[in-house]
CSV table of C-alpha atoms in Angstrom, one decimal:
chain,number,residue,atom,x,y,z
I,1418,UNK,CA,-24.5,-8.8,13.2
I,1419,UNK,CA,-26.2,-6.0,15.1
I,1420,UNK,CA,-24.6,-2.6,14.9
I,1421,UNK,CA,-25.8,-0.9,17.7
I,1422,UNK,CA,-27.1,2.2,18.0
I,1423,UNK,CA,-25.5,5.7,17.0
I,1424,UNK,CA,-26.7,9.0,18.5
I,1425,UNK,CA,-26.0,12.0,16.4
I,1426,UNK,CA,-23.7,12.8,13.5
I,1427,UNK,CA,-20.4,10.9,12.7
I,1428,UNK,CA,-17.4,12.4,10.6
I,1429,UNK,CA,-15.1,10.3,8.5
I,1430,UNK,CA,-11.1,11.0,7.0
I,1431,UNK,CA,-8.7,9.0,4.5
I,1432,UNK,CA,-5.1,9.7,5.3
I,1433,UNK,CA,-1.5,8.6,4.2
I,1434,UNK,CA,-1.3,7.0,0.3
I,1435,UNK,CA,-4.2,5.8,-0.7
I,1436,UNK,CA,-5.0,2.4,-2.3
I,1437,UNK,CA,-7.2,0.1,-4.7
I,1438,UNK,CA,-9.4,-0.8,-1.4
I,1439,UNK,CA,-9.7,2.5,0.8
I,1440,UNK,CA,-12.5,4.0,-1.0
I,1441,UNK,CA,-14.3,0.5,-0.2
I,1442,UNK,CA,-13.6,1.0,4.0
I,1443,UNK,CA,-15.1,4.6,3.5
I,1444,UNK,CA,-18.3,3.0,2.2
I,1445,UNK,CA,-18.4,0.5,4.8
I,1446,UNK,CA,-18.4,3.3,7.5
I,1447,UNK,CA,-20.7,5.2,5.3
I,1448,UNK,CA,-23.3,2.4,4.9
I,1449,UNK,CA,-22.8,1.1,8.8
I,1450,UNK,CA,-23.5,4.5,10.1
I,1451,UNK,CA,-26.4,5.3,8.5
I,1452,UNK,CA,-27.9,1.5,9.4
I,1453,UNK,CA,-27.3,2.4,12.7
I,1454,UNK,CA,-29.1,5.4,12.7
I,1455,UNK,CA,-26.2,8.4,12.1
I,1456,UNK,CA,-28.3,11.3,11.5
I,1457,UNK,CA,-25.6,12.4,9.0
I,1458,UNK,CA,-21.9,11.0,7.8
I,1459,UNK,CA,-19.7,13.7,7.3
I,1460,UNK,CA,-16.6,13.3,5.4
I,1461,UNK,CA,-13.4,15.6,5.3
I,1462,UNK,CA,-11.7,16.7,2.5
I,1463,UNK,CA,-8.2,15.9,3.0
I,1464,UNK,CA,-8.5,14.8,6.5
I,1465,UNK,CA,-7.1,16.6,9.8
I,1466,UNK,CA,-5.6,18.8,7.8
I,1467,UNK,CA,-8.9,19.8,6.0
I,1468,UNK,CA,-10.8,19.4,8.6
I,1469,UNK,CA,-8.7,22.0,10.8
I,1470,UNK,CA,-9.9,24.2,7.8
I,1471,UNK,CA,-13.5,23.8,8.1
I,1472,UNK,CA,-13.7,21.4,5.0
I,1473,UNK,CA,-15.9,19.0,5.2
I,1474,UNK,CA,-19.1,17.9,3.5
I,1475,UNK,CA,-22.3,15.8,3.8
I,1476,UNK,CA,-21.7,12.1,2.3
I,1477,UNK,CA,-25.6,11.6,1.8
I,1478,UNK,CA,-25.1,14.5,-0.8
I,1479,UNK,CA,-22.5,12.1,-3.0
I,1480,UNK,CA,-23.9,9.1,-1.8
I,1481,UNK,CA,-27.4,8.8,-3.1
I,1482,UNK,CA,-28.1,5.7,-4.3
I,1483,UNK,CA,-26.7,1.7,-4.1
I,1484,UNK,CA,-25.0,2.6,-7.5
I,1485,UNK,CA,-23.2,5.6,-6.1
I,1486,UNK,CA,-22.2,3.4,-2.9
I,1487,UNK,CA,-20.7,0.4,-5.7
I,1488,UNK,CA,-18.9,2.6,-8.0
I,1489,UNK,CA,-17.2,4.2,-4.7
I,1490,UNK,CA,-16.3,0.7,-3.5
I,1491,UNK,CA,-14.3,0.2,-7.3
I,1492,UNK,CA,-13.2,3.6,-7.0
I,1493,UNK,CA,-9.3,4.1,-6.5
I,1494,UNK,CA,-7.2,6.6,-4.5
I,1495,UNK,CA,-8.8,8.5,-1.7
I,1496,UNK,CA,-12.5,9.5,-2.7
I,1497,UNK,CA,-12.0,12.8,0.0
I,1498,UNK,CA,-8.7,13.7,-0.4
I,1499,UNK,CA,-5.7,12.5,1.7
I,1500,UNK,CA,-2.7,14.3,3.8
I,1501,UNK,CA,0.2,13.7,5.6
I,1502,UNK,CA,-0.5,16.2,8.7
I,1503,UNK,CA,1.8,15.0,11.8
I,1504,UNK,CA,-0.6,16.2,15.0
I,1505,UNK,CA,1.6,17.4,17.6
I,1506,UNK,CA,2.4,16.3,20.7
I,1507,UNK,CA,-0.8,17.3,23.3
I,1508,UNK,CA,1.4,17.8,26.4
I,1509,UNK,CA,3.4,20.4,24.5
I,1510,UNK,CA,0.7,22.1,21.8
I,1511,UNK,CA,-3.2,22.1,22.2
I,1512,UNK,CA,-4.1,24.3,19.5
I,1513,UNK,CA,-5.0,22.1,17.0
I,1514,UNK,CA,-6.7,19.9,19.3
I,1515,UNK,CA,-9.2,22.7,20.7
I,1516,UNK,CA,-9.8,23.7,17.2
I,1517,UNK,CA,-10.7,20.1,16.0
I,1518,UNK,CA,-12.5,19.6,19.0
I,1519,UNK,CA,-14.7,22.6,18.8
I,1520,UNK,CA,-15.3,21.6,15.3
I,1521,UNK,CA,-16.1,18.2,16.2
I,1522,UNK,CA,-18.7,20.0,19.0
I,1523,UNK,CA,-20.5,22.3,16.4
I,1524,UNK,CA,-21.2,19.2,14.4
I,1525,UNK,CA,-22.5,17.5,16.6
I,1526,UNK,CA,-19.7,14.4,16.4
I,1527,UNK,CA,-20.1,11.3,18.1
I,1528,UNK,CA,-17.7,9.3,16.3
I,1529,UNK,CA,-14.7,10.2,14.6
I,1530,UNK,CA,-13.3,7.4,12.1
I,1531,UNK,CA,-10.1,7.8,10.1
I,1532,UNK,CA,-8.8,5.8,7.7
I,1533,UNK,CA,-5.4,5.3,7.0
I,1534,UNK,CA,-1.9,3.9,8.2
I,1535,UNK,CA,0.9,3.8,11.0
I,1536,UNK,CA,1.2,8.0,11.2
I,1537,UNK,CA,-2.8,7.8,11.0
I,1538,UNK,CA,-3.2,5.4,13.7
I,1539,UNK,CA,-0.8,7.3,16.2
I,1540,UNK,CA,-3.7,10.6,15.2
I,1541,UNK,CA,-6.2,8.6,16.4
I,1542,UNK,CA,-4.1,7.5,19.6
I,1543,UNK,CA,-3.4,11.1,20.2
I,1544,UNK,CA,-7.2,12.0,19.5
I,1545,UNK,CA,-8.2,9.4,21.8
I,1546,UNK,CA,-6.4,10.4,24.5
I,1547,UNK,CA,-7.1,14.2,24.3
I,1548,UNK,CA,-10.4,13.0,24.3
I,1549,UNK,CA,-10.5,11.2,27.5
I,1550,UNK,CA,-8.3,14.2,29.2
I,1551,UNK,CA,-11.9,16.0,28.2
I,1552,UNK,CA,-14.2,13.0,29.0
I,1553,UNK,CA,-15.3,14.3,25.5
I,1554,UNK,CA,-18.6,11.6,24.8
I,1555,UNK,CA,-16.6,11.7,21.2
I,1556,UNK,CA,-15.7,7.7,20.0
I,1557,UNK,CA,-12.4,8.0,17.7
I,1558,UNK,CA,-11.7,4.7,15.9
I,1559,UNK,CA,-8.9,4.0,13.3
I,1560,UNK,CA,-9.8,1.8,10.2
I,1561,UNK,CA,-6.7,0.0,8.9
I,1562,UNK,CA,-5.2,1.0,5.6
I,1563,UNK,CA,-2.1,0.4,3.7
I,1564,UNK,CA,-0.6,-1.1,1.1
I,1565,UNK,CA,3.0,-2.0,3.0
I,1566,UNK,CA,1.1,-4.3,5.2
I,1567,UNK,CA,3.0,-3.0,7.9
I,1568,UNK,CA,0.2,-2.6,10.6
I,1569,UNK,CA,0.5,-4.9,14.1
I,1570,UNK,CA,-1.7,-6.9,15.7
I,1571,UNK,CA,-4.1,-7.1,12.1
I,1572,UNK,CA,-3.2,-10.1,10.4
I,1573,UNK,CA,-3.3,-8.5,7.2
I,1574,UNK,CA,-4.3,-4.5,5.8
I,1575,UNK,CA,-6.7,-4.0,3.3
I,1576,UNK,CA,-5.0,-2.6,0.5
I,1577,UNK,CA,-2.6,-4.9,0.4
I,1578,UNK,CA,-3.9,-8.0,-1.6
I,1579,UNK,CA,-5.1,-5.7,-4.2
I,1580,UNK,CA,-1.6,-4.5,-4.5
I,1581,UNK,CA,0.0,-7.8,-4.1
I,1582,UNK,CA,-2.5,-8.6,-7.1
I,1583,UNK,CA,-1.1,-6.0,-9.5
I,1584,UNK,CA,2.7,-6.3,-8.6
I,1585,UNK,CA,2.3,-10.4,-8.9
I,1586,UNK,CA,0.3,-10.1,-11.9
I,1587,UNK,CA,2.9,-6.9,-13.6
I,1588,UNK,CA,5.6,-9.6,-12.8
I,1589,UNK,CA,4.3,-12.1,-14.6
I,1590,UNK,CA,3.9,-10.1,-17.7
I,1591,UNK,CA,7.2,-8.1,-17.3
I,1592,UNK,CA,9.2,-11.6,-17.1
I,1593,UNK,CA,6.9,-12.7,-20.5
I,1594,UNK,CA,8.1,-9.6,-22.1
I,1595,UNK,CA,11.7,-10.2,-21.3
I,1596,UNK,CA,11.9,-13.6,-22.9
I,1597,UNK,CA,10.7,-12.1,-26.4
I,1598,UNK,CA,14.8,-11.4,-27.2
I,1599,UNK,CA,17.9,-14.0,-27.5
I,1600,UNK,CA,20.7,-11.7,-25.7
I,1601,UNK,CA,21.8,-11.1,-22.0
I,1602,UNK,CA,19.7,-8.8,-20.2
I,1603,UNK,CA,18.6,-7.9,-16.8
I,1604,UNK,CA,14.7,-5.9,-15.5
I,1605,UNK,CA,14.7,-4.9,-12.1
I,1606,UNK,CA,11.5,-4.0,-10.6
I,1607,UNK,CA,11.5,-1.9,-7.9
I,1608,UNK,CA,8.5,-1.8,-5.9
I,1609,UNK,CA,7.4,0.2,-2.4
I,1610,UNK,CA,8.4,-0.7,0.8
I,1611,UNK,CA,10.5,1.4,3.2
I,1612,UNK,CA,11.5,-0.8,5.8
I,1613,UNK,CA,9.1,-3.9,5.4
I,1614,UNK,CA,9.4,-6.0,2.2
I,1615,UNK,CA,5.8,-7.4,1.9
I,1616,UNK,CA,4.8,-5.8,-1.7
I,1617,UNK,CA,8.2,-7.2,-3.3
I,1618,UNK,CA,7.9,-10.5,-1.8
I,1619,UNK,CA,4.6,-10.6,-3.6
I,1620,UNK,CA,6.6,-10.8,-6.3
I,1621,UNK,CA,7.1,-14.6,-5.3
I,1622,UNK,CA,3.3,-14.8,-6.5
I,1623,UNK,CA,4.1,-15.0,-9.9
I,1624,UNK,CA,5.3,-18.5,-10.0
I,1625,UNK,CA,3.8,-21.1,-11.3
I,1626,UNK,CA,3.4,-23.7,-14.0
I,1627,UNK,CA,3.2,-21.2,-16.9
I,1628,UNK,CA,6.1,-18.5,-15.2
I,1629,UNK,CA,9.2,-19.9,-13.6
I,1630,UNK,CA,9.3,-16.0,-11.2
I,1631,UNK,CA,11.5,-13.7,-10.5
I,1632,UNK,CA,15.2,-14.9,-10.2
I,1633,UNK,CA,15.7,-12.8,-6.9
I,1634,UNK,CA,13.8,-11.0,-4.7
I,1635,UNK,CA,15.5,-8.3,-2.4
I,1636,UNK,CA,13.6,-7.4,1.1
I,1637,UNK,CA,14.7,-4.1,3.3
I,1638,UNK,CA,14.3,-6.7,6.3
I,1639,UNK,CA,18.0,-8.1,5.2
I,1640,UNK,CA,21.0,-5.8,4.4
I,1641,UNK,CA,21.9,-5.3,0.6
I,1642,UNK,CA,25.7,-6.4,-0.1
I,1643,UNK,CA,26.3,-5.1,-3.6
I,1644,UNK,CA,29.3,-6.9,-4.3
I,1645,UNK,CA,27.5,-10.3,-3.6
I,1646,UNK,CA,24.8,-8.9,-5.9
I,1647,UNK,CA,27.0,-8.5,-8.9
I,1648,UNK,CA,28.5,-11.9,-8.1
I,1649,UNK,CA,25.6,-13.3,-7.7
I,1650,UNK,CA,24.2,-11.6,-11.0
I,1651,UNK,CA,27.0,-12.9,-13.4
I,1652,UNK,CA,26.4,-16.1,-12.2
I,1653,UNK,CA,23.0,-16.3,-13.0
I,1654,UNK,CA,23.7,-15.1,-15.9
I,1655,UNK,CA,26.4,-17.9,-17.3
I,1656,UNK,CA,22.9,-20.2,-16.5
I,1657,UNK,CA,20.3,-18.3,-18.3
I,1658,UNK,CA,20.3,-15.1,-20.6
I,1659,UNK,CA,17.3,-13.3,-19.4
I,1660,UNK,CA,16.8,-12.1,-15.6
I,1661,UNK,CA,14.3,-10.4,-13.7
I,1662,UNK,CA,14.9,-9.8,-10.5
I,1663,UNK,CA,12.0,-7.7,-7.6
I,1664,UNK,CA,13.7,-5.3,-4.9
I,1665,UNK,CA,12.2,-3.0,-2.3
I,1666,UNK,CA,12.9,0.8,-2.6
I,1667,UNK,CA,14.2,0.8,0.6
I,1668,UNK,CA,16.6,-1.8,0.7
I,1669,UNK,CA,19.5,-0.6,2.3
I,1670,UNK,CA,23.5,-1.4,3.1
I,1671,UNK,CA,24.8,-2.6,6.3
I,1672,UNK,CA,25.6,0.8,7.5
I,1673,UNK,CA,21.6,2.1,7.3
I,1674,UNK,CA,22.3,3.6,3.7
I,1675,UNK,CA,19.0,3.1,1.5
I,1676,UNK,CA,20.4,1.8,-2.2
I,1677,UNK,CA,18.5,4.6,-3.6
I,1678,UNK,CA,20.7,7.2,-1.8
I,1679,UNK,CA,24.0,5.9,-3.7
I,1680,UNK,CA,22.8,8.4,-6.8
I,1681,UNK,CA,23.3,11.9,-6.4
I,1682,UNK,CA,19.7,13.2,-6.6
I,1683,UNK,CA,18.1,15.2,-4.0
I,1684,UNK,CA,15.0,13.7,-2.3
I,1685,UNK,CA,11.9,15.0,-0.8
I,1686,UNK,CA,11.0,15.0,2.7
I,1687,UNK,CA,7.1,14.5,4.4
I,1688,UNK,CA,6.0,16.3,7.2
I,1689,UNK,CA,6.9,13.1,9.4
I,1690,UNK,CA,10.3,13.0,8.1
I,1691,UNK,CA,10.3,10.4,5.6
I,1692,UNK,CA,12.4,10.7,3.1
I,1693,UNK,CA,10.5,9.9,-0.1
I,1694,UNK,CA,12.6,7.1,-1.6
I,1695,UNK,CA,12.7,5.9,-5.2
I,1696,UNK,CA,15.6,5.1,-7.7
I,1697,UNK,CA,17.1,1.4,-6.3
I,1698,UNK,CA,16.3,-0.2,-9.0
I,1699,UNK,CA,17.7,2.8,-11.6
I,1700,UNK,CA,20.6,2.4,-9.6
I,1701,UNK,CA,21.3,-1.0,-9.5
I,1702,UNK,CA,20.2,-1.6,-13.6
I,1703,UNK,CA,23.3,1.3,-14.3
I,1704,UNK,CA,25.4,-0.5,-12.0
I,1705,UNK,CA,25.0,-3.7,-13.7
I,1706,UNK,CA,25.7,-2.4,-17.0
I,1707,UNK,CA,28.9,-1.2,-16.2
I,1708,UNK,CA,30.4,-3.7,-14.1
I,1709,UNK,CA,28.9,-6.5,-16.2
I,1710,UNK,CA,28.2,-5.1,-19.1
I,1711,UNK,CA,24.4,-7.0,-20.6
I,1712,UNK,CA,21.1,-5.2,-21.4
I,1713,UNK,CA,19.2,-3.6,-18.5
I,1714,UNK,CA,16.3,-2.0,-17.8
I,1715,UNK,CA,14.6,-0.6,-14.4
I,1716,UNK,CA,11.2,-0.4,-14.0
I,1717,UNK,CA,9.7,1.3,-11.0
I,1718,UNK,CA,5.8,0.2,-10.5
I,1719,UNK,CA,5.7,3.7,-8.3
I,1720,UNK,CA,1.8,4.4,-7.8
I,1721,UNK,CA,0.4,1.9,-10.2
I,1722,UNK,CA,1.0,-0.5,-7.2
I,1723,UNK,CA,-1.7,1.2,-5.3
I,1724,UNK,CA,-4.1,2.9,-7.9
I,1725,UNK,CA,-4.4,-0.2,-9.9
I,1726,UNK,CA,-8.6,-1.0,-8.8
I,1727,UNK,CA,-9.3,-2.7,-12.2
I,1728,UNK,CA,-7.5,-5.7,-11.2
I,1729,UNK,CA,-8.0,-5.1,-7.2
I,1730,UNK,CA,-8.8,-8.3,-5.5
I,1731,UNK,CA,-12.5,-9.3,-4.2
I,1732,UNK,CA,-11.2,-10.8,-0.8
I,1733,UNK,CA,-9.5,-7.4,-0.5
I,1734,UNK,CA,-12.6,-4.9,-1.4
I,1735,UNK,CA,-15.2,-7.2,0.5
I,1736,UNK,CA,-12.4,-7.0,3.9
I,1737,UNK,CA,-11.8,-3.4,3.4
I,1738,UNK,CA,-15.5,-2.7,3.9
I,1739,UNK,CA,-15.9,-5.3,6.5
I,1740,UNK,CA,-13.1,-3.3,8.2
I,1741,UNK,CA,-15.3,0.5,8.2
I,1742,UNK,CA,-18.6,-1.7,9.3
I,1743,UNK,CA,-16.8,-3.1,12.4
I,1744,UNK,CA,-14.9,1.0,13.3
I,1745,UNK,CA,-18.8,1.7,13.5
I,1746,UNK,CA,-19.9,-1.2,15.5
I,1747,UNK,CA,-17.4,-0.6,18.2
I,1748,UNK,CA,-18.2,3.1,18.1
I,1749,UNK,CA,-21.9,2.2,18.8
I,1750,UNK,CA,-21.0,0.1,21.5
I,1751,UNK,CA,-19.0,3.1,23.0
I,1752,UNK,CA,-15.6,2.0,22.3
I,1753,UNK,CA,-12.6,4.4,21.8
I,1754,UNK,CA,-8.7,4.1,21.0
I,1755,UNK,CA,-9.1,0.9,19.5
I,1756,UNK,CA,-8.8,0.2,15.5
I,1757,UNK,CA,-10.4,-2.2,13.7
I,1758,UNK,CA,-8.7,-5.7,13.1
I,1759,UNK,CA,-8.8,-8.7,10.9
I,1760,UNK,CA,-8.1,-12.4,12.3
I,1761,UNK,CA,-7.5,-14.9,10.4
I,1762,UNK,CA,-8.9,-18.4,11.6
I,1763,UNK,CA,-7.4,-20.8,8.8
I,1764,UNK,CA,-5.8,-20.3,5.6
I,1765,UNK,CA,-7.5,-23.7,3.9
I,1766,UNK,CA,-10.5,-22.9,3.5
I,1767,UNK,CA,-9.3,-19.4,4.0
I,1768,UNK,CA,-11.5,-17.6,6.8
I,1769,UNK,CA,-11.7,-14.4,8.9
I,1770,UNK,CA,-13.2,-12.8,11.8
I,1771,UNK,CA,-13.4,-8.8,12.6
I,1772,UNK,CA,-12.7,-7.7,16.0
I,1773,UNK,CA,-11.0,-4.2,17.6
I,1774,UNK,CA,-7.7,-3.6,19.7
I,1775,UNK,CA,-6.3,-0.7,21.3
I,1776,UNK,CA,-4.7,1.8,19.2
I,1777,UNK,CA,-1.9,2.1,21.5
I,1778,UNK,CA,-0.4,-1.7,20.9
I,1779,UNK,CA,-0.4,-0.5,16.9
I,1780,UNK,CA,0.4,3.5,16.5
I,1781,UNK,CA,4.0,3.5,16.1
I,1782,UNK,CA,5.0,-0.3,15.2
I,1783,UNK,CA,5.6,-1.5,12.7
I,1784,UNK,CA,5.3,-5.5,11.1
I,1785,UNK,CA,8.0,-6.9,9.1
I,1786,UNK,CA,8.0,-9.9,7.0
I,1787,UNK,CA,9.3,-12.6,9.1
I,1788,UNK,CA,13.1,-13.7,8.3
I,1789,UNK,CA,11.9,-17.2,8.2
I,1790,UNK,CA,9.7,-16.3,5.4
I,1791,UNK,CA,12.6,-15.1,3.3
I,1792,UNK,CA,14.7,-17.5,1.6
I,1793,UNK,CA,18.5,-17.5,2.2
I,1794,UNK,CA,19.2,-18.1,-1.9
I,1795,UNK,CA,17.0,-14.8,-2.1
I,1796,UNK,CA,15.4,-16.6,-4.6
I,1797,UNK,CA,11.8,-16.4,-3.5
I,1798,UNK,CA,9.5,-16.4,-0.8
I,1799,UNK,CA,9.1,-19.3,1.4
I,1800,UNK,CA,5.8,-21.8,1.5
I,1801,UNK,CA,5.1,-20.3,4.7
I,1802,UNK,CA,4.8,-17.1,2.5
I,1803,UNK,CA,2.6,-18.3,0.1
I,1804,UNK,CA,0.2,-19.8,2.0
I,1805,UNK,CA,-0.4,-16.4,4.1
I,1806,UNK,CA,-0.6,-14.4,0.7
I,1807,UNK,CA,-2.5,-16.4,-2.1
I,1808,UNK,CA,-5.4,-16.0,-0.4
I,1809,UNK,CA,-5.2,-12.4,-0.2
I,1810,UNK,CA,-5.6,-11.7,-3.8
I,1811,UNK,CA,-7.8,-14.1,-5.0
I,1812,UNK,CA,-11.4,-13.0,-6.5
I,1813,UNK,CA,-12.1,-10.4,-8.9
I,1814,UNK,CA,-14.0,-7.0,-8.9
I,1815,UNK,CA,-15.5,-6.1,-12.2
I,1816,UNK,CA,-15.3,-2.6,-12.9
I,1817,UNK,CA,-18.6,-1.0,-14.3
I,1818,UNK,CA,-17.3,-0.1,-17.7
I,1819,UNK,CA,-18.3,2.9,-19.9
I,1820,UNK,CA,-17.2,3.6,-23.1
I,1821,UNK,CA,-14.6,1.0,-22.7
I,1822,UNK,CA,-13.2,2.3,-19.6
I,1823,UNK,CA,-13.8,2.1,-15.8
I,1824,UNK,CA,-16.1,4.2,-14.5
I,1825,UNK,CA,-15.9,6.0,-11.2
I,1826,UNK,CA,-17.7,7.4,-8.7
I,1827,UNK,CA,-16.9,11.7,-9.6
I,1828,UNK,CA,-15.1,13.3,-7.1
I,1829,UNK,CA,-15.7,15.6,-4.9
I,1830,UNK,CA,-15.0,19.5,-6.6
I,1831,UNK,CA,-14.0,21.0,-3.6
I,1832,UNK,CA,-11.0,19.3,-4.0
């Protein structure tokens, strides 16, 4: 595919939690740009936050071989540092947009790409639009990251099928592990997800002819009823001895109250409000043992889910550099406010295409799994389910190993 021509320097930022497959979209907008003739690929360290520091530095410095660009591609977390810096609104606060644009302008920027998720894509809405209140020449293009798979109008983010891969393979192993002893017992696995329930229904993955799966699976897209859950629970429980059961961290009760909140910890907030939530499944597991009585154990995946690149899936490092080559493709065509997007065109034989849309029909939505997709028994995910996700994790990326480990590309000591 021809990529156009770019004129100048271009800068590039990871924001938000990173994943198994981010690192792979920065070298697709590393490699892209210079094909097309980028004089030089900044990065940021630590994006708009970093950048609004002065911190950046010269990729072609890091990058200086095909070796380099591999081992960045297997790399996990966010190779230049990540942030969670809400821009304000521009009709009320300029400030940090005449510094960034002023950086941008002493660079010599034509194309600003940032990598990351919802909060990231409304930066780049906000970015865009300053931009055009300008007529700034500058192209600002988002590059689709997350793990939740929570992102409209793509039909899928990269980062998720390498996360899908871990939780559905962990499940797999953790439901092995809890046959090894003849007495009652319960594992819950909580897994992330605020308000969209596509990493625990990945749980659903894990079944098969060798694993009969998780006995429930709990999405935040339905309300939690915690009597029914004990009910539920003993029953189970009068038909086999050992359960396993997969629920969001942010499944919540039918007044809005997350499960998590039931404890009496305190929780940490972000700069966008969030409330960082974790604990359901510790919860739930003490609940059970008092009102029932059996074994349990909770067992919270946490960052594993999304740090896990020596078992990230191939369809999902190959996407998430297709992903940064098509940001830079539109910029060279002179595109701005749009992200890139993936389309899928059939599941069997299971194909894509690459195309952009504009950021302002994806900053601030947010995709949920389909209701239809969730099985009233709670029992698993429904075909329909199934046939979007298999092909998401399928293929394998073999780490280049030293000394018996994984080896990386080194970081960047600024940060």
């Amino acid at each position: 595919m021809y990529l156009g021509k770019i004129t100048g320097n271009i800068i590039v930022g990871q924001s938000g939690g990173p994943t198994a497959a981010i690192n792979a979209s920065l070298a697709g907008v590393y490699k892209a740009g210079k094909d097309a003739g980028a004089e030089k690929v900044f990065g940021m360290l630590h994006g708009i936050q970093g950048l609004l520091e002065g911190k950046l530095i010269d990729l072609s410095e890091k990058i200086t071989c095909d070796l380099d660009l591999e081992l960045l591609k297997r790399t996990p977390a966010a190779y230049l540092g990540s942030c969670r810096y809400k821009l304000p609104d521009y009709n009320k606060d300029t400030k940090d947009y005449e510094k960034l644009f002023q950086i941008l302008k002493e660079q010599e920027i034509s194309a600003f790409f940032y990598i990351g998720g919802n909060d990231s894509m409304d930066s780049i809405r906000k970015l865009s639009e300053y931009g055009e209140l300008l007529k700034s020449p500058i192209r600002f293009i988002g590059i689709p990251k997350t793990i939740d798979n929570d992102l409209e109008i793509t039909d899928h983010t990269p980062g998720y099928g390498s996360a899908a891969k871990f939780i559905a393979a962990s499940t797999k192993e953790i439901i092995r592990d809890s046959l090894v002893y003849n007495q009652k017992n319960l594992t819950i696995i909580e897994i992330m997800g605020r308000h969209a329930g596509w990493l625990t229904a990945a749980a659903a993955l894990a079944k098969g002819n060798d694993c009969e799966g998780a006995d429930r699976i709990y999405l935040p897209e339905k309300d939690f009823d915690k009597d029914a859950f004990l009910k539920d629970i003993t029953a189970l429980q009068k038909e086999k001895k050992s359960l396993v059961i997969a629920v969001s961290e942010g499944i919540h009760l039918a007044d809005g109250r997350f499960v998590c909140e039931l404890s009496d910890k305190d929780f940490y907030v972000d700069e966008f409000g969030h409330t960082m939530l974790t604990g359901a499944g510790a919860y739930l597991s003490a609940l059970v043992k008092r009102e029932i009585g059996c074994k349990t154990r909770a067992i919270e995946l946490n960052t594993l889910q999304r740090c896990a690149s020596h078992i990230a899936s191939l369809t999902d490092i190959e996407e998430a550099f297709e992903v940064g080559k098509r940001g830079v493709i539109a910029a060279a065509a002179g595109v701005t406010g749009v992200m890139a997007v993936i389309k899928r065109v059939s599941d069997s034989p299971y194909l894509c295409t690459y195309e952009t849309h504009n950021i302002k029909e994806i900053a601030n939505m947010e995709k949920k799994v389909p209701l239809s997709w969730i099985k009233e028994e709670e029992d698993g995910m429904s075909e329909e389910f199934l046939r979007y996700a298999k092909p998401l994790i399928m293929g394998e990326v073999m780490p280049v190993m030293v000394n018996g480990l994984p080896m990386h590309l080194e970081y960047v000591s600024e940060r």
